[in-house]
Short mmCIF file of the C-alpha atoms (twelve columns), coordinates in Angstrom:
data_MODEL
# 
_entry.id   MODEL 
# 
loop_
_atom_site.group_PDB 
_atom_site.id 
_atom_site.type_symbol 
_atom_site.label_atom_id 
_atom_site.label_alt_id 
_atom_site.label_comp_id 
_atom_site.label_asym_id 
_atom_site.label_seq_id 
_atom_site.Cartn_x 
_atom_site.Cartn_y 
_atom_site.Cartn_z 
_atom_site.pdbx_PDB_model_num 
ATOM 1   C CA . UNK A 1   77.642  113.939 100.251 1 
ATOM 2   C CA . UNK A 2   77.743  111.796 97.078  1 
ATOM 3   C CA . UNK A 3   79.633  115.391 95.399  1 
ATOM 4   C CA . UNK A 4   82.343  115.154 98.301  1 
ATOM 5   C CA . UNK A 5   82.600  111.161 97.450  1 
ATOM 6   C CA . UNK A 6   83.472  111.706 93.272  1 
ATOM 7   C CA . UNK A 7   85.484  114.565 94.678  1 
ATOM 8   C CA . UNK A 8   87.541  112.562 97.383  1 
ATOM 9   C CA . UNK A 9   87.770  109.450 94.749  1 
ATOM 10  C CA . UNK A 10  89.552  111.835 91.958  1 
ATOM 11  C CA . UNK A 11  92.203  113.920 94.535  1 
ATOM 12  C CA . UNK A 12  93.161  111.272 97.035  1 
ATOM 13  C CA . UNK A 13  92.801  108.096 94.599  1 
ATOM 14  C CA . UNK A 14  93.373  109.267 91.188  1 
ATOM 15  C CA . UNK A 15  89.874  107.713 90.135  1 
ATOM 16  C CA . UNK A 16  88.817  109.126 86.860  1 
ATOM 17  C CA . UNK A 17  86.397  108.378 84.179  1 
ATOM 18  C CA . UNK A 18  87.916  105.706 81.043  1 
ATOM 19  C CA . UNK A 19  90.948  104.927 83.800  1 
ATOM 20  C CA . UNK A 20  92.587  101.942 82.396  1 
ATOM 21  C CA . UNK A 21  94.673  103.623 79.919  1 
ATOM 22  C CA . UNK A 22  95.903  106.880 82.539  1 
ATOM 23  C CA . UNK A 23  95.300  106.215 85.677  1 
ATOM 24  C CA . UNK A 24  97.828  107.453 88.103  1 
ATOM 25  C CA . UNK A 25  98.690  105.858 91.609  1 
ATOM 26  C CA . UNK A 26  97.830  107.669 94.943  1 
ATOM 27  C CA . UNK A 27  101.117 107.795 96.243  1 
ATOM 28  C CA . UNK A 28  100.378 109.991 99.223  1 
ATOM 29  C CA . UNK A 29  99.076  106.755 101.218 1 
ATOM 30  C CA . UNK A 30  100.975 105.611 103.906 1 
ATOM 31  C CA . UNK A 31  101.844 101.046 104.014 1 
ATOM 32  C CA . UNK A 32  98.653  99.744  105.162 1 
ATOM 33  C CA . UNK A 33  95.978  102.560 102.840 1 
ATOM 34  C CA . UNK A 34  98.067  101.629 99.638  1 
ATOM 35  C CA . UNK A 35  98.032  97.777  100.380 1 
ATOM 36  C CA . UNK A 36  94.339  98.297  101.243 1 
ATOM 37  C CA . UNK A 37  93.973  100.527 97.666  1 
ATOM 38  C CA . UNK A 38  95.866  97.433  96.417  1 
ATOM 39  C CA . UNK A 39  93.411  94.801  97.546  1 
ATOM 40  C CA . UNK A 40  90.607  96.881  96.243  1 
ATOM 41  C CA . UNK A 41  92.732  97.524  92.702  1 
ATOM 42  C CA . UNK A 42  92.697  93.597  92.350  1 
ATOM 43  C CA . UNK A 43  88.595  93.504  92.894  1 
ATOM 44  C CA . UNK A 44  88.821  95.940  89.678  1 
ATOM 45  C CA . UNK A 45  91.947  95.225  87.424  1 
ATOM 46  C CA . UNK A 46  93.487  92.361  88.712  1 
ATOM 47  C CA . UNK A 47  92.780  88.471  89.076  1 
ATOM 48  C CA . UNK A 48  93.581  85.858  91.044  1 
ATOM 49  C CA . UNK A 49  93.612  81.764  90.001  1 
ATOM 50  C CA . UNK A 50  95.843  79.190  89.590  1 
ATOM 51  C CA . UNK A 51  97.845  77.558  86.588  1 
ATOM 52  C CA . UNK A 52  97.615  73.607  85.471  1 
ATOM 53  C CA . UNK A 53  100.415 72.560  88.199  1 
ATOM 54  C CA . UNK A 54  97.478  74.579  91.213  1 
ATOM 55  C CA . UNK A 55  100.166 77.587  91.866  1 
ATOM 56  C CA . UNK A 56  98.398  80.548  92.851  1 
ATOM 57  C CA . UNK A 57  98.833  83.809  90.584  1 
ATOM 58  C CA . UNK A 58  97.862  87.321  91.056  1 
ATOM 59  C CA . UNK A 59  97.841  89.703  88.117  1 
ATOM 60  C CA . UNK A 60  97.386  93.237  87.561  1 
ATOM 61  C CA . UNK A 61  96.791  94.855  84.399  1 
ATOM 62  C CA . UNK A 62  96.834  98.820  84.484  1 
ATOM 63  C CA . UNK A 63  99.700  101.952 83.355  1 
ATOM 64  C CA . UNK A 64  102.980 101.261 84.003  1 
ATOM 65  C CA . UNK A 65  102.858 103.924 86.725  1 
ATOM 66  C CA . UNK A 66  100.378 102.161 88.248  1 
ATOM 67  C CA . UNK A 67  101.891 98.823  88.106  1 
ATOM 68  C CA . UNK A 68  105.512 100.196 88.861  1 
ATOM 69  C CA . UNK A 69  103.795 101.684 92.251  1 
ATOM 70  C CA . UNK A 70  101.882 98.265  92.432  1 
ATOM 71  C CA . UNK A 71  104.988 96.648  92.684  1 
ATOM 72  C CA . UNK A 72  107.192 98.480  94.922  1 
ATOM 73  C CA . UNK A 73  104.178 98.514  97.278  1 
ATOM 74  C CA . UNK A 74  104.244 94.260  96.802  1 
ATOM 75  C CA . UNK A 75  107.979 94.210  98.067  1 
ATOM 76  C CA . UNK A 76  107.476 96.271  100.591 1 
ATOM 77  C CA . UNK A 77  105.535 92.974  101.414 1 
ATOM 78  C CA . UNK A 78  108.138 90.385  99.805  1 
ATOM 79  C CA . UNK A 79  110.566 90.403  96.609  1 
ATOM 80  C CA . UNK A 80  108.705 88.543  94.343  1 
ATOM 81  C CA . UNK A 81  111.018 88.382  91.073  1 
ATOM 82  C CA . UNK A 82  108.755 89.775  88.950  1 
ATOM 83  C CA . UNK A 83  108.494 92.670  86.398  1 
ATOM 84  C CA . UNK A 84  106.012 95.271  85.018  1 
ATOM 85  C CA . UNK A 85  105.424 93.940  81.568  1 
ATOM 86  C CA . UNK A 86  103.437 95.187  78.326  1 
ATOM 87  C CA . UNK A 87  100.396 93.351  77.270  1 
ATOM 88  C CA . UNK A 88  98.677  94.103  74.350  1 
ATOM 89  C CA . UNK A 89  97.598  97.854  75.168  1 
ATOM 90  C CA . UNK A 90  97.884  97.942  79.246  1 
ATOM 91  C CA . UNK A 91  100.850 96.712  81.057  1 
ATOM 92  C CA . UNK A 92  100.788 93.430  83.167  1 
ATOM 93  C CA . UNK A 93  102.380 92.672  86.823  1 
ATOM 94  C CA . UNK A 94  101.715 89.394  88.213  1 
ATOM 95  C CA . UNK A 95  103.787 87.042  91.007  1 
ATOM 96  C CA . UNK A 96  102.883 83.357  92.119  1 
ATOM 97  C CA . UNK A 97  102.989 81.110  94.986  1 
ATOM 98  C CA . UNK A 98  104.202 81.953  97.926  1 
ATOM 99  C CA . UNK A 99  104.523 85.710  97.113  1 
ATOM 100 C CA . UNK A 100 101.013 85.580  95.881  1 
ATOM 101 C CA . UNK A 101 99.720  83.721  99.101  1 
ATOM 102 C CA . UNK A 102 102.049 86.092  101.370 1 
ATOM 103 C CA . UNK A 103 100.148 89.331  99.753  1 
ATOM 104 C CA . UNK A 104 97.179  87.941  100.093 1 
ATOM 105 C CA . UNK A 105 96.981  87.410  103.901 1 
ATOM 106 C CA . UNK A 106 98.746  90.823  104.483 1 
ATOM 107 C CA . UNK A 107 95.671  92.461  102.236 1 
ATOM 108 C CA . UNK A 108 93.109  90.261  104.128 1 
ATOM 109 C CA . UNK A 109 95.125  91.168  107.228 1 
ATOM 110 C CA . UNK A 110 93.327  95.140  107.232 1 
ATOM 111 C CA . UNK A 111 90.701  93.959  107.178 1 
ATOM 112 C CA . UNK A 112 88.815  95.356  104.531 1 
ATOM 113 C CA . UNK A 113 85.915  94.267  101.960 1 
ATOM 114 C CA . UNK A 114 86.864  91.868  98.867  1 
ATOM 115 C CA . UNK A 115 85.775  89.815  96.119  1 
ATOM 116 C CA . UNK A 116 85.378  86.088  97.441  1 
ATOM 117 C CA . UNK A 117 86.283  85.017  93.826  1 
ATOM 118 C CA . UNK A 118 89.314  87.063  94.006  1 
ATOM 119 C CA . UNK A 119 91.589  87.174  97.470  1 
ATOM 120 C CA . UNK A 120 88.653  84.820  98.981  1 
ATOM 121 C CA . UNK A 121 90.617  81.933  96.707  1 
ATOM 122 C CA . UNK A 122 93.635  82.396  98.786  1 
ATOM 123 C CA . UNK A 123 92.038  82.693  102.258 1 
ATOM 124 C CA . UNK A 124 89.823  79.066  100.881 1 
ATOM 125 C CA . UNK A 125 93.024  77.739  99.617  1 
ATOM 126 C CA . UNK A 126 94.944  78.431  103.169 1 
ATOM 127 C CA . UNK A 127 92.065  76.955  105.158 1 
ATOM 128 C CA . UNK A 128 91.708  74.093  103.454 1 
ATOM 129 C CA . UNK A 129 94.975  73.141  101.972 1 
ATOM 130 C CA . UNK A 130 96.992  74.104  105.189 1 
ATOM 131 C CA . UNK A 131 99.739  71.364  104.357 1 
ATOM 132 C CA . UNK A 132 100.436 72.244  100.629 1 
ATOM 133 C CA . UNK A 133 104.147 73.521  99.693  1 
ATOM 134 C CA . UNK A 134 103.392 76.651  98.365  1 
ATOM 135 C CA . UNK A 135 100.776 77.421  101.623 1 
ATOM 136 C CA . UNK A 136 103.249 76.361  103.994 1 
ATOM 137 C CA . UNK A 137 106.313 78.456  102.694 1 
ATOM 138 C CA . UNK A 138 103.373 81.729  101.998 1 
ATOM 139 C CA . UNK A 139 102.306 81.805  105.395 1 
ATOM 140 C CA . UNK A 140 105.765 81.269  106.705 1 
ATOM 141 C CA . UNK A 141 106.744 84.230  104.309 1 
ATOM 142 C CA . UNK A 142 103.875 86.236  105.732 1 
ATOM 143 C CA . UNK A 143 105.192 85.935  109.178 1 
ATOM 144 C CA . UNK A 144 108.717 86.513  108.721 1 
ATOM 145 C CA . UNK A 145 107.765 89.702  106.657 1 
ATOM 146 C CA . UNK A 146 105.047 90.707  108.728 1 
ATOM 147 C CA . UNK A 147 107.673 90.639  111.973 1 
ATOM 148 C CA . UNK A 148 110.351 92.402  110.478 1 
ATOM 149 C CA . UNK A 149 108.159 95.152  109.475 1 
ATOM 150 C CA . UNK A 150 106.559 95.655  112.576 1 
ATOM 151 C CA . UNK A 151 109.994 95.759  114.114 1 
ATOM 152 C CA . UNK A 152 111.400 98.190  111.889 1 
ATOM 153 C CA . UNK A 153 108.377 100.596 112.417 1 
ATOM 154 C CA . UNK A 154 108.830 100.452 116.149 1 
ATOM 155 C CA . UNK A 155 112.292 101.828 116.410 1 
ATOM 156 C CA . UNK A 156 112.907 105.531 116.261 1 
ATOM 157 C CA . UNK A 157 115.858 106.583 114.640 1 
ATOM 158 C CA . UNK A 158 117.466 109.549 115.645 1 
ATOM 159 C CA . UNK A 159 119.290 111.062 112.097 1 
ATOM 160 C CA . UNK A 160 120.403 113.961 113.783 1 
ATOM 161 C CA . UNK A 161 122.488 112.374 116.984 1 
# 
């Protein structure tokens, strides 16, 4: 069983030994298994606090392939302004606010295990500062997002009539 696990880990997620300097994203996973790798990604590699003003950030460090995937997986959530940048020898992604809190509910959304210190800040931060700017307009992000994409995966296209 545990021989199936490593094997599983290195051809569906690209998990390796000494990762941080080659690892590769899994791009066979459909929306909700790559926002789900995501979430688990941030437990690993990323971080999530705020600045001096209280704005929620979430960072990524990793390859630029993995960032680049990171992020086109994020606006599939919302479009963030935000870019895959060096730092020192990994590369950096990272988005605040109301991005940050709109990714954040749509990872703890699925469902799965996390890190209280990392996306258990933003589910503490939307319980108990409910009223805040940047929770309001996050959660109001969420939603809107959240609606359109469930519309848009409920209609069938036909491409052929």
């Amino acid at each position: 069983a545990s021989a199936q696990i490593v094997e599983d880990l290195q051809s569906v997620f690209n998990v390796v030994p000494r990762k941080s300097l080659i690892f590769e994203p899994p791009t066979s996973l459909g929306f909700k298994c790559a926002l789900a790798f995501i979430a688990g990604y941030l437990d690993g590699d990323g971080s999530v606090g705020f600045n001096r003003a209280g704005t929620l950030i979430m960072r990524y460090l990793g390859t630029h392939s993995m960032l680049s995937w990171i992020q086109h997986q994020v606006n599939l959530v919302v479009s963030p302004s935000a870019e895959v940048l060096r730092h020192k020898t990994v590369w950096e992604y990272k988005f605040a606010g109301r991005y940050a809190i709109a990714v954040g509910l749509a990872m703890l959304s699925l469902g799965v295990p996390y890190l209280p210190r990392k996306l258990g800040k933003i589910k503490t931060l939307v319980n108990t500062e409910p009223n805040s700017k940047q929770v309001v307009h996050g959660v109001a992000l969420y939603q809107v997002e959240n609606q359109l994409r469930n519309r848009c995966s409920s209609q069938v296209v036909d491409l052929e009539g």
